[in-house]
PDB file of C-alpha atoms in Angstrom:
ATOM      1  CA  UNK B  28       0.000   0.000   0.000  1.00 33.00           C
ATOM      2  CA  UNK B  29       1.877   3.087  -1.245  1.00 36.00           C
ATOM      3  CA  UNK B  30      -0.379   5.983  -0.202  1.00 36.00           C
ATOM      4  CA  UNK B  31      -3.368   6.564   2.061  1.00 37.00           C
ATOM      5  CA  UNK B  32      -5.646   8.547  -0.223  1.00 39.00           C
ATOM      6  CA  UNK B  33      -9.058   7.895   1.245  1.00 39.00           C
ATOM      7  CA  UNK B  34     -10.537   7.497   4.684  1.00 39.00           C
ATOM      8  CA  UNK B  35     -11.638   3.966   3.808  1.00 37.00           C
ATOM      9  CA  UNK B  36      -7.992   3.016   3.253  1.00 39.00           C
ATOM     10  CA  UNK B  37      -7.058   4.748   6.485  1.00 44.00           C
ATOM     11  CA  UNK B  38      -9.613   2.683   8.371  1.00 45.00           C
ATOM     12  CA  UNK B  39      -7.723  -0.415   7.281  1.00 34.00           C
ATOM     13  CA  UNK B  40      -4.505   1.010   8.716  1.00 41.00           C
ATOM     14  CA  UNK B  41      -6.375   2.009  11.856  1.00 41.00           C
ATOM     15  CA  UNK B  42      -7.419  -1.590  12.430  1.00 36.00           C
ATOM     16  CA  UNK B  43      -3.842  -2.709  11.873  1.00 35.00           C
ATOM     17  CA  UNK B  44      -2.205  -0.333  14.378  1.00 38.00           C
ATOM     18  CA  UNK B  45      -4.862   0.582  16.908  1.00 38.00           C
ATOM     19  CA  UNK B  46      -3.809  -2.202  19.215  1.00 35.00           C
ATOM     20  CA  UNK B  47      -0.318  -0.709  19.552  1.00 36.00           C
ATOM     21  CA  UNK B  48      -1.339   2.930  19.956  1.00 37.00           C
ATOM     22  CA  UNK B  49      -1.131   2.968  23.714  1.00 33.00           C
ATOM     23  CA  UNK B  50       2.224   1.201  23.718  1.00 30.00           C
ATOM     24  CA  UNK B  51       3.606   3.828  21.329  1.00 36.00           C
ATOM     25  CA  UNK B  52       2.334   6.641  23.516  1.00 37.00           C
ATOM     26  CA  UNK B  53       3.670   5.079  26.695  1.00 32.00           C
ATOM     27  CA  UNK B  54       7.147   4.533  25.311  1.00 34.00           C
ATOM     28  CA  UNK B  55       7.414   7.803  23.388  1.00 39.00           C
ATOM     29  CA  UNK B  56       6.848  11.362  24.579  1.00 39.00           C
ATOM     30  CA  UNK B  57       5.664  10.353  28.045  1.00 42.00           C
ATOM     31  CA  UNK B  58       8.995   8.703  28.764  1.00 41.00           C
ATOM     32  CA  UNK B  59      10.943  11.905  28.105  1.00 50.00           C
ATOM     33  CA  UNK B  60      11.750  14.501  30.729  1.00 61.00           C
ATOM     34  CA  UNK B  61       9.672  17.638  30.268  1.00 75.00           C
ATOM     35  CA  UNK B  62      11.750  20.687  29.387  1.00 89.00           C
ATOM     36  CA  UNK B  63      10.772  24.181  30.545  1.00 92.00           C
ATOM     37  CA  UNK B  64      11.443  27.324  28.492  1.00 95.00           C
ATOM     38  CA  UNK B  65      10.438  29.744  31.247  1.00 95.00           C
ATOM     39  CA  UNK B  66       7.970  30.511  34.023  1.00 97.00           C
ATOM     40  CA  UNK B  67       4.542  31.996  33.247  1.00 97.00           C
ATOM     41  CA  UNK B  68       2.567  34.300  35.528  1.00 97.00           C
ATOM     42  CA  UNK B  69      -0.142  35.531  33.135  1.00 97.00           C
ATOM     43  CA  UNK B  70      -2.440  33.943  30.535  1.00 97.00           C
ATOM     44  CA  UNK B  71      -4.713  35.072  27.726  1.00 97.00           C
ATOM     45  CA  UNK B  72      -7.169  32.847  25.840  1.00 95.00           C
ATOM     46  CA  UNK B  73      -7.724  33.851  22.201  1.00 95.00           C
ATOM     47  CA  UNK B  74     -10.314  32.797  19.687  1.00 93.00           C
ATOM     48  CA  UNK B  75      -8.919  32.298  16.200  1.00 94.00           C
ATOM     49  CA  UNK B  76     -11.539  32.538  13.458  1.00 94.00           C
ATOM     50  CA  UNK B  77     -10.937  31.633   9.820  1.00 94.00           C
ATOM     51  CA  UNK B  78     -13.326  32.479   7.006  1.00 95.00           C
ATOM     52  CA  UNK B  79     -13.241  29.892   4.250  1.00 94.00           C
ATOM     53  CA  UNK B  80     -15.512  27.728   2.079  1.00 93.00           C
ATOM     54  CA  UNK B  81     -16.590  24.100   2.082  1.00 90.00           C
ATOM     55  CA  UNK B  82     -16.495  21.657  -0.821  1.00 90.00           C
ATOM     56  CA  UNK B  83     -19.710  23.167  -2.166  1.00 90.00           C
ATOM     57  CA  UNK B  84     -18.121  26.625  -2.131  1.00 92.00           C
ATOM     58  CA  UNK B  85     -20.446  27.702   0.658  1.00 93.00           C
ATOM     59  CA  UNK B  86     -19.028  30.243   3.115  1.00 94.00           C
ATOM     60  CA  UNK B  87     -18.118  28.821   6.530  1.00 91.00           C
ATOM     61  CA  UNK B  88     -16.174  30.082   9.539  1.00 91.00           C
ATOM     62  CA  UNK B  89     -13.831  27.789  11.441  1.00 90.00           C
ATOM     63  CA  UNK B  90     -13.004  28.570  15.059  1.00 89.00           C
ATOM     64  CA  UNK B  91     -10.235  27.381  17.365  1.00 90.00           C
ATOM     65  CA  UNK B  92      -9.050  28.466  20.799  1.00 91.00           C
ATOM     66  CA  UNK B  93      -5.471  29.187  21.815  1.00 94.00           C
ATOM     67  CA  UNK B  94      -3.597  29.978  25.009  1.00 96.00           C
ATOM     68  CA  UNK B  95      -0.877  32.596  25.421  1.00 98.00           C
ATOM     69  CA  UNK B  96       1.308  32.044  28.492  1.00 98.00           C
ATOM     70  CA  UNK B  97       3.481  35.019  29.426  1.00 98.00           C
ATOM     71  CA  UNK B  98       6.604  35.083  31.578  1.00 96.00           C
ATOM     72  CA  UNK B  99       9.236  37.731  32.279  1.00 91.00           C
ATOM     73  CA  UNK B 100      11.340  37.086  29.173  1.00 94.00           C
ATOM     74  CA  UNK B 101       9.459  34.553  27.037  1.00 97.00           C
ATOM     75  CA  UNK B 102       5.902  33.670  26.024  1.00 98.00           C
ATOM     76  CA  UNK B 103       4.271  30.561  24.599  1.00 98.00           C
ATOM     77  CA  UNK B 104       1.286  30.555  22.227  1.00 98.00           C
ATOM     78  CA  UNK B 105      -0.397  27.231  21.468  1.00 96.00           C
ATOM     79  CA  UNK B 106      -3.613  25.248  21.197  1.00 93.00           C
ATOM     80  CA  UNK B 107      -5.916  25.676  24.169  1.00 90.00           C
ATOM     81  CA  UNK B 108      -6.905  22.004  23.942  1.00 84.00           C
ATOM     82  CA  UNK B 109      -3.275  21.029  24.585  1.00 88.00           C
ATOM     83  CA  UNK B 110      -2.918  23.326  27.604  1.00 91.00           C
ATOM     84  CA  UNK B 111      -2.696  21.605  30.995  1.00 89.00           C
ATOM     85  CA  UNK B 112      -1.999  24.550  33.316  1.00 92.00           C
ATOM     86  CA  UNK B 113      -4.124  26.735  35.554  1.00 93.00           C
ATOM     87  CA  UNK B 114      -7.459  27.926  34.180  1.00 89.00           C
ATOM     88  CA  UNK B 115      -9.475  31.059  34.975  1.00 87.00           C
ATOM     89  CA  UNK B 116     -12.027  30.664  37.729  1.00 82.00           C
ATOM     90  CA  UNK B 117     -15.585  30.056  36.556  1.00 79.00           C
ATOM     91  CA  UNK B 118     -14.663  30.307  32.869  1.00 78.00           C
ATOM     92  CA  UNK B 119     -16.630  27.982  30.593  1.00 74.00           C
ATOM     93  CA  UNK B 120     -15.017  27.098  27.261  1.00 70.00           C
ATOM     94  CA  UNK B 121     -18.515  26.820  25.818  1.00 70.00           C
ATOM     95  CA  UNK B 122     -18.335  30.626  25.676  1.00 68.00           C
ATOM     96  CA  UNK B 123     -16.138  30.066  22.627  1.00 71.00           C
ATOM     97  CA  UNK B 124     -18.137  29.710  19.449  1.00 65.00           C
ATOM     98  CA  UNK B 125     -17.278  26.683  17.328  1.00 65.00           C
ATOM     99  CA  UNK B 126     -15.325  23.704  18.581  1.00 67.00           C
ATOM    100  CA  UNK B 127     -12.740  24.675  21.244  1.00 65.00           C
ATOM    101  CA  UNK B 128     -11.154  21.211  21.009  1.00 66.00           C
ATOM    102  CA  UNK B 129     -10.195  21.763  17.368  1.00 74.00           C
ATOM    103  CA  UNK B 130      -6.474  22.450  17.065  1.00 83.00           C
ATOM    104  CA  UNK B 131      -4.318  24.534  14.736  1.00 88.00           C
ATOM    105  CA  UNK B 132      -1.285  22.407  15.728  1.00 91.00           C
ATOM    106  CA  UNK B 133       0.873  25.523  15.907  1.00 96.00           C
ATOM    107  CA  UNK B 134       2.988  26.415  18.939  1.00 97.00           C
ATOM    108  CA  UNK B 135       5.034  29.625  18.901  1.00 98.00           C
ATOM    109  CA  UNK B 136       7.681  30.290  21.536  1.00 98.00           C
ATOM    110  CA  UNK B 137       8.119  34.067  21.503  1.00 98.00           C
ATOM    111  CA  UNK B 138      11.504  35.582  22.426  1.00 97.00           C
ATOM    112  CA  UNK B 139      12.940  32.072  22.470  1.00 96.00           C
ATOM    113  CA  UNK B 140      15.707  30.930  22.312  1.00 95.00           C
ATOM    114  CA  UNK B 141      16.613  34.610  22.725  1.00 93.00           C
ATOM    115  CA  UNK B 142      14.967  38.012  22.549  1.00 94.00           C
ATOM    116  CA  UNK B 143      13.673  38.892  19.099  1.00 93.00           C
ATOM    117  CA  UNK B 144      13.539  35.281  17.895  1.00 96.00           C
ATOM    118  CA  UNK B 145      10.665  32.846  17.552  1.00 97.00           C
ATOM    119  CA  UNK B 146      10.706  29.074  17.677  1.00 98.00           C
ATOM    120  CA  UNK B 147       7.761  27.505  15.887  1.00 98.00           C
ATOM    121  CA  UNK B 148       6.513  23.915  16.152  1.00 98.00           C
ATOM    122  CA  UNK B 149       3.764  22.937  13.726  1.00 96.00           C
ATOM    123  CA  UNK B 150       2.086  19.672  12.845  1.00 95.00           C
ATOM    124  CA  UNK B 151       1.877  18.633   9.214  1.00 93.00           C
ATOM    125  CA  UNK B 152       0.941  15.003   8.739  1.00 89.00           C
ATOM    126  CA  UNK B 153       2.695  12.755   9.481  1.00 92.00           C
ATOM    127  CA  UNK B 154       5.318  14.846  11.355  1.00 94.00           C
ATOM    128  CA  UNK B 155       5.819  17.830  13.626  1.00 96.00           C
ATOM    129  CA  UNK B 156       8.263  20.383  12.217  1.00 97.00           C
ATOM    130  CA  UNK B 157      10.377  22.890  14.153  1.00 98.00           C
ATOM    131  CA  UNK B 158      12.068  26.041  12.903  1.00 98.00           C
ATOM    132  CA  UNK B 159      13.458  29.323  14.227  1.00 97.00           C
ATOM    133  CA  UNK B 160      13.030  32.756  12.712  1.00 97.00           C
ATOM    134  CA  UNK B 161      13.574  36.432  13.467  1.00 95.00           C
ATOM    135  CA  UNK B 162      10.572  38.157  11.846  1.00 90.00           C
ATOM    136  CA  UNK B 163      11.446  41.791  12.809  1.00 89.00           C
ATOM    137  CA  UNK B 164       7.901  43.075  12.433  1.00 96.00           C
ATOM    138  CA  UNK B 165       7.668  46.785  11.619  1.00 97.00           C
ATOM    139  CA  UNK B 166       4.518  48.308  13.133  1.00 98.00           C
ATOM    140  CA  UNK B 167       2.981  51.565  11.897  1.00 98.00           C
ATOM    141  CA  UNK B 168       0.541  53.363  14.235  1.00 97.00           C
ATOM    142  CA  UNK B 169      -2.859  54.123  12.698  1.00 96.00           C
ATOM    143  CA  UNK B 170      -5.739  56.299  13.823  1.00 94.00           C
ATOM    144  CA  UNK B 171      -8.633  54.882  15.741  1.00 90.00           C
ATOM    145  CA  UNK B 172      -9.151  53.030  18.988  1.00 91.00           C
ATOM    146  CA  UNK B 173     -10.759  49.817  20.089  1.00 94.00           C
ATOM    147  CA  UNK B 174     -12.005  48.380  23.359  1.00 97.00           C
ATOM    148  CA  UNK B 175     -11.371  44.714  24.129  1.00 97.00           C
ATOM    149  CA  UNK B 176     -12.249  43.138  27.480  1.00 96.00           C
ATOM    150  CA  UNK B 177     -12.623  46.614  28.951  1.00 97.00           C
ATOM    151  CA  UNK B 178      -9.147  47.741  27.841  1.00 98.00           C
ATOM    152  CA  UNK B 179      -8.893  50.774  25.552  1.00 97.00           C
ATOM    153  CA  UNK B 180      -6.560  49.782  22.729  1.00 98.00           C
ATOM    154  CA  UNK B 181      -4.463  51.699  20.227  1.00 98.00           C
ATOM    155  CA  UNK B 182      -4.009  50.329  16.708  1.00 98.00           C
ATOM    156  CA  UNK B 183      -1.032  49.518  14.522  1.00 98.00           C
ATOM    157  CA  UNK B 184      -0.465  47.820  11.165  1.00 98.00           C
ATOM    158  CA  UNK B 185       2.253  45.469   9.924  1.00 98.00           C
ATOM    159  CA  UNK B 186       2.880  43.153   6.985  1.00 97.00           C
ATOM    160  CA  UNK B 187       4.212  39.643   7.477  1.00 97.00           C
ATOM    161  CA  UNK B 188       4.178  36.431   5.454  1.00 96.00           C
ATOM    162  CA  UNK B 189       2.125  37.902   2.624  1.00 96.00           C
ATOM    163  CA  UNK B 190      -0.668  39.319   4.799  1.00 97.00           C
ATOM    164  CA  UNK B 191      -1.285  42.756   6.283  1.00 98.00           C
ATOM    165  CA  UNK B 192      -2.414  42.797   9.908  1.00 98.00           C
ATOM    166  CA  UNK B 193      -4.149  45.413  12.036  1.00 98.00           C
ATOM    167  CA  UNK B 194      -3.576  44.899  15.746  1.00 98.00           C
ATOM    168  CA  UNK B 195      -5.314  46.427  18.754  1.00 98.00           C
ATOM    169  CA  UNK B 196      -2.974  46.559  21.751  1.00 98.00           C
ATOM    170  CA  UNK B 197      -3.501  47.594  25.356  1.00 98.00           C
ATOM    171  CA  UNK B 198      -0.790  49.971  26.567  1.00 97.00           C
ATOM    172  CA  UNK B 199      -2.022  49.437  30.138  1.00 97.00           C
ATOM    173  CA  UNK B 200      -0.856  45.806  29.858  1.00 98.00           C
ATOM    174  CA  UNK B 201       2.874  46.397  29.237  1.00 96.00           C
ATOM    175  CA  UNK B 202       3.697  43.136  27.488  1.00 97.00           C
ATOM    176  CA  UNK B 203       5.238  42.928  24.016  1.00 97.00           C
ATOM    177  CA  UNK B 204       3.455  39.673  23.176  1.00 98.00           C
ATOM    178  CA  UNK B 205       0.355  38.646  21.269  1.00 98.00           C
ATOM    179  CA  UNK B 206      -1.311  35.826  19.332  1.00 98.00           C
ATOM    180  CA  UNK B 207       0.624  33.610  16.947  1.00 98.00           C
ATOM    181  CA  UNK B 208       3.741  35.477  15.671  1.00 98.00           C
ATOM    182  CA  UNK B 209       2.313  38.966  16.176  1.00 98.00           C
ATOM    183  CA  UNK B 210       4.598  40.599  18.736  1.00 97.00           C
ATOM    184  CA  UNK B 211       6.615  43.739  19.355  1.00 96.00           C
ATOM    185  CA  UNK B 212       4.074  46.404  20.315  1.00 97.00           C
ATOM    186  CA  UNK B 213       4.218  48.408  23.593  1.00 97.00           C
ATOM    187  CA  UNK B 214       1.246  46.546  25.031  1.00 98.00           C
ATOM    188  CA  UNK B 215      -0.413  43.134  24.852  1.00 98.00           C
ATOM    189  CA  UNK B 216      -2.160  42.547  21.512  1.00 98.00           C
ATOM    190  CA  UNK B 217      -5.786  41.762  22.321  1.00 98.00           C
ATOM    191  CA  UNK B 218      -7.108  41.664  18.765  1.00 98.00           C
ATOM    192  CA  UNK B 219      -5.577  41.209  15.320  1.00 98.00           C
ATOM    193  CA  UNK B 220      -7.253  40.972  11.930  1.00 98.00           C
ATOM    194  CA  UNK B 221      -5.875  40.310   8.452  1.00 98.00           C
ATOM    195  CA  UNK B 222      -6.701  42.969   5.874  1.00 97.00           C
ATOM    196  CA  UNK B 223      -8.578  40.472   3.714  1.00 97.00           C
ATOM    197  CA  UNK B 224     -10.831  39.532   6.642  1.00 97.00           C
ATOM    198  CA  UNK B 225      -9.910  35.844   6.493  1.00 97.00           C
ATOM    199  CA  UNK B 226      -8.134  35.551   9.843  1.00 97.00           C
ATOM    200  CA  UNK B 227      -8.848  37.161  13.205  1.00 97.00           C
ATOM    201  CA  UNK B 228      -7.613  36.691  16.757  1.00 97.00           C
ATOM    202  CA  UNK B 229      -9.640  38.107  19.656  1.00 97.00           C
ATOM    203  CA  UNK B 230      -8.793  37.819  23.354  1.00 96.00           C
ATOM    204  CA  UNK B 231     -11.530  36.139  25.380  1.00 94.00           C
ATOM    205  CA  UNK B 232     -10.222  36.234  28.947  1.00 94.00           C
ATOM    206  CA  UNK B 233      -7.152  37.536  30.802  1.00 96.00           C
ATOM    207  CA  UNK B 234      -5.976  36.210  34.149  1.00 96.00           C
ATOM    208  CA  UNK B 235      -2.981  35.947  36.455  1.00 96.00           C
ATOM    209  CA  UNK B 236      -1.635  32.568  37.527  1.00 96.00           C
ATOM    210  CA  UNK B 237       0.738  31.268  40.144  1.00 95.00           C
ATOM    211  CA  UNK B 238       4.195  30.726  38.709  1.00 95.00           C
ATOM    212  CA  UNK B 239       4.108  27.702  36.422  1.00 95.00           C
ATOM    213  CA  UNK B 240       6.566  26.256  33.945  1.00 96.00           C
ATOM    214  CA  UNK B 241       6.004  26.744  30.223  1.00 96.00           C
ATOM    215  CA  UNK B 242       6.700  23.348  28.706  1.00 94.00           C
ATOM    216  CA  UNK B 243       8.706  22.683  25.576  1.00 95.00           C
ATOM    217  CA  UNK B 244       6.427  20.393  23.539  1.00 94.00           C
ATOM    218  CA  UNK B 245       8.999  19.137  21.078  1.00 93.00           C
ATOM    219  CA  UNK B 246      10.244  15.555  20.845  1.00 92.00           C
ATOM    220  CA  UNK B 247      13.201  13.805  19.263  1.00 92.00           C
ATOM    221  CA  UNK B 248      10.959  12.833  16.348  1.00 92.00           C
ATOM    222  CA  UNK B 249      10.375  16.464  15.309  1.00 95.00           C
ATOM    223  CA  UNK B 250      11.801  17.440  11.924  1.00 96.00           C
ATOM    224  CA  UNK B 251      14.041  20.515  11.969  1.00 97.00           C
ATOM    225  CA  UNK B 252      13.546  22.656   8.898  1.00 98.00           C
ATOM    226  CA  UNK B 253      14.069  26.163   7.512  1.00 98.00           C
ATOM    227  CA  UNK B 254      11.020  28.415   7.833  1.00 97.00           C
ATOM    228  CA  UNK B 255      10.626  29.150   4.111  1.00 97.00           C
ATOM    229  CA  UNK B 256      10.951  25.485   3.173  1.00 98.00           C
ATOM    230  CA  UNK B 257       8.288  24.484   5.689  1.00 97.00           C
ATOM    231  CA  UNK B 258       5.807  27.213   4.685  1.00 97.00           C
ATOM    232  CA  UNK B 259       6.164  26.262   1.027  1.00 97.00           C
ATOM    233  CA  UNK B 260       5.617  22.565   1.792  1.00 97.00           C
ATOM    234  CA  UNK B 261       2.650  23.147   4.105  1.00 96.00           C
ATOM    235  CA  UNK B 262       0.869  25.502   1.725  1.00 96.00           C
ATOM    236  CA  UNK B 263       1.443  23.228  -1.257  1.00 96.00           C
ATOM    237  CA  UNK B 264      -0.015  20.204   0.520  1.00 94.00           C
ATOM    238  CA  UNK B 265      -2.872  21.872   2.384  1.00 93.00           C
ATOM    239  CA  UNK B 266      -4.097  24.019  -0.498  1.00 94.00           C
ATOM    240  CA  UNK B 267      -4.262  20.992  -2.785  1.00 94.00           C
ATOM    241  CA  UNK B 268      -7.854  20.286  -3.819  1.00 91.00           C
ATOM    242  CA  UNK B 269      -7.579  16.816  -2.245  1.00 90.00           C
ATOM    243  CA  UNK B 270      -6.804  18.093   1.236  1.00 89.00           C
ATOM    244  CA  UNK B 271     -10.365  19.054   2.346  1.00 88.00           C
ATOM    245  CA  UNK B 272     -11.631  15.736   0.989  1.00 85.00           C
ATOM    246  CA  UNK B 273      -9.007  13.543   2.656  1.00 84.00           C
ATOM    247  CA  UNK B 274      -6.388  15.347   4.703  1.00 83.00           C
ATOM    248  CA  UNK B 275      -4.155  12.263   4.664  1.00 83.00           C
ATOM    249  CA  UNK B 276      -4.024  11.828   0.903  1.00 86.00           C
ATOM    250  CA  UNK B 277      -0.241  12.306   0.749  1.00 88.00           C
ATOM    251  CA  UNK B 278       0.757  10.287   3.832  1.00 88.00           C
ATOM    252  CA  UNK B 279       2.902   7.184   3.374  1.00 87.00           C
ATOM    253  CA  UNK B 280       1.647   4.183   5.328  1.00 85.00           C
ATOM    254  CA  UNK B 281       5.135   3.423   6.636  1.00 87.00           C
ATOM    255  CA  UNK B 282       5.260   6.862   8.309  1.00 87.00           C
ATOM    256  CA  UNK B 283       2.303   6.083  10.571  1.00 88.00           C
ATOM    257  CA  UNK B 284       3.401   5.288  14.137  1.00 88.00           C
ATOM    258  CA  UNK B 285       0.063   5.581  15.951  1.00 86.00           C
ATOM    259  CA  UNK B 286      -3.635   6.157  15.313  1.00 85.00           C
ATOM    260  CA  UNK B 287      -6.161   7.257  17.945  1.00 83.00           C
ATOM    261  CA  UNK B 288      -9.909   7.624  17.450  1.00 77.00           C
ATOM    262  CA  UNK B 289     -11.867  10.171  19.500  1.00 70.00           C
ATOM    263  CA  UNK B 290     -15.631   9.940  19.056  1.00 67.00           C
ATOM    264  CA  UNK B 291     -16.415  12.855  21.359  1.00 59.00           C
ATOM    265  CA  UNK B 292     -14.868  14.759  24.242  1.00 56.00           C
ATOM    266  CA  UNK B 293     -16.768  14.135  27.486  1.00 56.00           C
ATOM    267  CA  UNK B 294     -19.957  13.668  25.447  1.00 55.00           C
ATOM    268  CA  UNK B 295     -20.042  17.368  24.600  1.00 58.00           C
ATOM    269  CA  UNK B 296     -21.333  16.872  21.067  1.00 55.00           C
ATOM    270  CA  UNK B 297     -18.040  17.832  19.430  1.00 56.00           C
ATOM    271  CA  UNK B 298     -16.803  16.647  16.053  1.00 61.00           C
ATOM    272  CA  UNK B 299     -15.250  13.136  16.064  1.00 66.00           C
ATOM    273  CA  UNK B 300     -11.686  12.972  14.830  1.00 70.00           C
ATOM    274  CA  UNK B 301      -8.850  10.617  14.073  1.00 76.00           C
ATOM    275  CA  UNK B 302      -5.324  11.366  15.277  1.00 81.00           C
ATOM    276  CA  UNK B 303      -2.276  10.153  13.356  1.00 85.00           C
ATOM    277  CA  UNK B 304       1.077  10.514  15.120  1.00 86.00           C
ATOM    278  CA  UNK B 305      -0.598  13.006  17.469  1.00 85.00           C
ATOM    279  CA  UNK B 306      -2.061  15.158  14.681  1.00 85.00           C
ATOM    280  CA  UNK B 307      -5.830  14.973  14.279  1.00 79.00           C
ATOM    281  CA  UNK B 308      -7.973  15.240  11.192  1.00 74.00           C
ATOM    282  CA  UNK B 309     -11.777  15.117  10.768  1.00 61.00           C
ATOM    283  CA  UNK B 310     -13.426  11.752  10.249  1.00 53.00           C
ATOM    284  CA  UNK B 311     -16.193  13.309   8.163  1.00 49.00           C
ATOM    285  CA  UNK B 312     -14.449  12.493   4.868  1.00 48.00           C
ATOM    286  CA  UNK B 313     -15.727  14.512   1.937  1.00 51.00           C
ATOM    287  CA  UNK B 314     -17.135  17.394   3.994  1.00 61.00           C
ATOM    288  CA  UNK B 315     -13.954  19.303   4.782  1.00 81.00           C
ATOM    289  CA  UNK B 316     -13.178  22.997   4.557  1.00 89.00           C
ATOM    290  CA  UNK B 317     -10.491  24.571   2.398  1.00 92.00           C
ATOM    291  CA  UNK B 318      -7.284  25.549   4.145  1.00 93.00           C
ATOM    292  CA  UNK B 319      -6.510  29.246   4.532  1.00 95.00           C
ATOM    293  CA  UNK B 320      -2.830  29.716   5.496  1.00 95.00           C
ATOM    294  CA  UNK B 321      -1.834  32.390   7.981  1.00 96.00           C
ATOM    295  CA  UNK B 322       1.261  32.877   5.815  1.00 96.00           C
ATOM    296  CA  UNK B 323       0.905  32.874   2.058  1.00 95.00           C
ATOM    297  CA  UNK B 324       4.644  33.114   1.530  1.00 93.00           C
TER     298      UNK B 324
END
């Protein structure tokens, strides 16, 4: 079997490897010592919305949730569903529209390994890739103000990765961090929108936490790569017309180490998914949505 091009073929592989999934998990990442990149004392939950279309070219909006952990000299932005730290009191994730357990599989370590640099870990079946970059965003102040979570925000514009972004930042929260790779303003970025209206990040809740370690999520199986090479590969694969129909169409069977099936999360009525090597994809084959990259180049 050379390629897994349909979900029916993947089901065959699932039956072959499902019995060893838990052994793989127990002898893999869980056996490694957890590395810390810093200590967080503040968190912000963002909602990331993406406007796209389905296979019938009907407009749809995807929604994921992400956590920004902030320390003195480093911050970590990643999927909320993968976060295992302290949570805000009395906050219900059902406040987030869409499916909060859906993941972007992007983790950005801001000002790491040193100030001004980013380390990015992103899942692209069947591997996780890691790269460093120094984006040097140039922000231009623009007129207008915004209010997010009760904080009056100033606005600024930058261009990165082929998209132009307008950010609303709170000068009364003196942190240079923000969602994804958007950093470098004199205040925490609480909202950011791409000029084409496809992507938006909006802060949902802010809260202090007791000092807790920000974990490094990488493993020895991660593939180290140059940023430009990875972006080109990811966009080529995920913008292929086959991707929304069967997100595993290009995966070699021999690259599959584990498969996990999740029918629901705590019976909350969320979308079932299949996880390959720790990266999930919908099990609703043929009803996917087209990928809209945060970076077009």
